[in-house]
Each structure stands twice: as C-alpha cells, then as structure tokens.
Coordinates of C-alpha atoms in Angstrom, one line a residue:
A1 CA 19.8 -18.4 13.4
R2 CA 22.0 -17.9 10.4
D3 CA 19.6 -18.4 7.4
W4 CA 16.3 -16.7 6.8
D5 CA 14.2 -19.8 6.4
T6 CA 15.2 -20.8 9.9
R7 CA 14.5 -17.3 11.2
F8 CA 11.1 -17.3 9.7
A9 CA 10.4 -20.8 11.1
I10 CA 11.3 -19.5 14.5
A11 CA 9.1 -16.4 14.1
E12 CA 6.2 -18.6 12.9
S13 CA 6.6 -20.9 15.9
F14 CA 6.6 -17.9 18.2
V15 CA 3.3 -16.6 16.8
A16 CA 1.8 -20.0 16.8
A17 CA 2.8 -20.5 20.4
R18 CA 1.3 -17.1 21.3
L19 CA -1.9 -18.0 19.5
A20 CA -2.1 -21.4 21.4
E21 CA -1.4 -19.6 24.7
A22 CA -4.2 -17.1 24.2
K23 CA -7.0 -18.3 26.5
R24 CA -9.7 -16.6 24.5
M25 CA -8.5 -14.8 21.5
S26 CA -11.4 -12.7 20.3
A27 CA -12.9 -13.5 17.0
E28 CA -12.0 -10.0 15.9
I29 CA -8.3 -10.5 16.5
A30 CA -8.3 -13.9 14.8
W31 CA -10.1 -12.4 11.8
A32 CA -7.6 -9.5 11.6
Y33 CA -4.7 -12.0 11.8
R34 CA -6.1 -14.1 9.0
Q35 CA -6.6 -10.9 6.9
V36 CA -3.0 -9.9 7.3
I37 CA -1.6 -13.3 6.5
G38 CA -4.1 -13.9 3.7
S39 CA -3.3 -10.6 2.0
G40 CA 0.4 -11.2 2.1
G41 CA 0.8 -8.3 4.5
R42 CA -0.9 -5.9 2.1
T43 CA -4.0 -5.1 4.1
R44 CA -3.8 -1.7 5.8
V45 CA -4.3 -1.5 9.5
S46 CA -6.8 1.3 9.1
V47 CA -8.9 -0.9 6.8
L48 CA -8.9 -3.7 9.4
A49 CA -9.8 -1.2 12.1
D50 CA -12.7 0.3 10.0
E51 CA -14.0 -3.2 9.3
L52 CA -14.1 -4.0 13.0
G53 CA -15.5 -0.6 14.0
W54 CA -12.4 0.0 16.1
S55 CA -9.8 2.7 16.1
R56 CA -6.3 1.8 14.8
K57 CA -4.9 2.3 18.2
H58 CA -7.4 0.0 19.9
L59 CA -6.8 -2.7 17.2
A60 CA -3.0 -2.4 17.6
A61 CA -3.3 -2.7 21.4
K62 CA -5.6 -5.7 21.3
F63 CA -3.6 -7.4 18.5
S64 CA -0.3 -6.9 20.3
D65 CA -1.8 -8.3 23.6
A66 CA -3.0 -11.4 21.8
I67 CA -0.2 -12.0 19.3
G68 CA 2.8 -10.4 20.8
I69 CA 3.4 -7.9 17.9
G70 CA 1.2 -5.3 16.3
P71 CA -0.6 -5.8 13.0
K72 CA 1.7 -3.4 11.1
T73 CA 4.8 -5.3 12.3
L74 CA 3.2 -8.6 11.3
S75 CA 2.4 -7.1 7.9
R76 CA 6.0 -5.9 7.5
I77 CA 7.3 -9.4 8.4
V78 CA 4.9 -11.2 6.0
R79 CA 5.8 -8.9 3.1
F80 CA 9.5 -9.2 3.8
N81 CA 9.2 -13.0 3.9
R82 CA 7.3 -13.0 0.6
A83 CA 9.8 -10.7 -1.0
L84 CA 12.7 -12.9 0.1
S85 CA 10.9 -16.0 -1.2
L86 CA 10.3 -14.3 -4.6
S87 CA 13.9 -13.2 -4.9
K88 CA 14.9 -16.9 -5.2
H89 CA 12.9 -17.1 -8.4
Q90 CA 13.0 -13.5 -9.8
L91 CA 16.7 -12.9 -9.4
D92 CA 17.6 -9.2 -9.5
D93 CA 14.1 -8.0 -10.4
W94 CA 13.8 -6.0 -7.3
A95 CA 11.3 -3.5 -8.8
G96 CA 9.1 -6.3 -9.9
I97 CA 9.3 -8.0 -6.5
A98 CA 8.6 -4.7 -4.8
A99 CA 5.4 -4.3 -6.9
D100 CA 4.3 -7.9 -6.3
C101 CA 4.7 -7.6 -2.6
G102 CA 2.9 -4.2 -2.2
Y103 CA 5.8 -1.9 -1.6
A104 CA 5.4 1.6 -2.9
D105 CA 8.6 1.2 -4.9
Q106 CA 12.0 -0.4 -4.9
A107 CA 13.4 2.1 -2.5
H108 CA 10.7 1.2 0.0
L109 CA 11.6 -2.5 -0.3
V110 CA 15.3 -1.7 0.3
R111 CA 14.4 0.4 3.4
E112 CA 12.3 -2.5 4.8
F113 CA 15.1 -5.0 4.2
R114 CA 17.6 -2.7 6.0
D115 CA 15.2 -2.2 8.9
L116 CA 14.2 -5.8 9.3
A117 CA 17.4 -7.6 8.3
G118 CA 20.1 -5.0 8.5
E119 CA 21.1 -5.8 4.9
T120 CA 20.2 -4.8 1.4
P121 CA 18.0 -7.2 -0.7
T122 CA 21.0 -8.1 -2.9
A123 CA 23.1 -9.0 0.1
L124 CA 20.5 -11.4 1.3
A125 CA 19.5 -13.0 -2.0

C-alpha cells in the first residue's frame, strides 16, 4: 500500500482477523491487548506481565500466539500510528509529538520511524 492510512487499515484488519480466528483467546491476552491499545502503546510489557503474574517472556509468547505479533511490536505500531496522526495537526513539532506519544525524546521517535517505515518523520508527514 502506498499511503499510511491504507497500511494501518491493513494492519488493523490483520489483527482483527487474528482475534476472530482465535478459538479461545484467554481473558489475560484480551486484557493485555486492550491495555496496549488503550494506552496508546505507552504501557510497558513488564507492567502488563507483572499485573498478570506472568514473566515478560511468557506474556510475549502467549500474546504472539494469539495476536500474531508480540506486545512490544504492537505498542511500537500503535505509538507510530499516533505520532503520524498527530503530525498532520502539529506540523514540524516533532519534539512535542515525541513527548505526547511516549517516546523518550525526538531522536527515539526518529529511530522508530526509520525502523518501522524506512523514512524520517519529515519525509512521511
């Protein structure tokens, strides 16, 4: 897909299909998924694991089996999507967008954009 709105729609459809296919997604995984989405990708995997009484590794394995990607990857995608959406309204305020989306700093946001999209934030905006 050429534009990011289409790419995110495809990703959301994939995750929704995985959720629908899951014969019996555990309540714990459903809860963890809702926490990641509801927090805008800002919830730490270690916090989710602690809340569930699981190890991070166990949570990541169960989450990946049910959803198709790990909780950290989902968090990165959710934050990236939010940052890209905010960039349409806060033109060139990358430091502010980074802070709003939970990135450590603007450099962290730039690294995530390069990792996930292969481009800098400015090139995508």
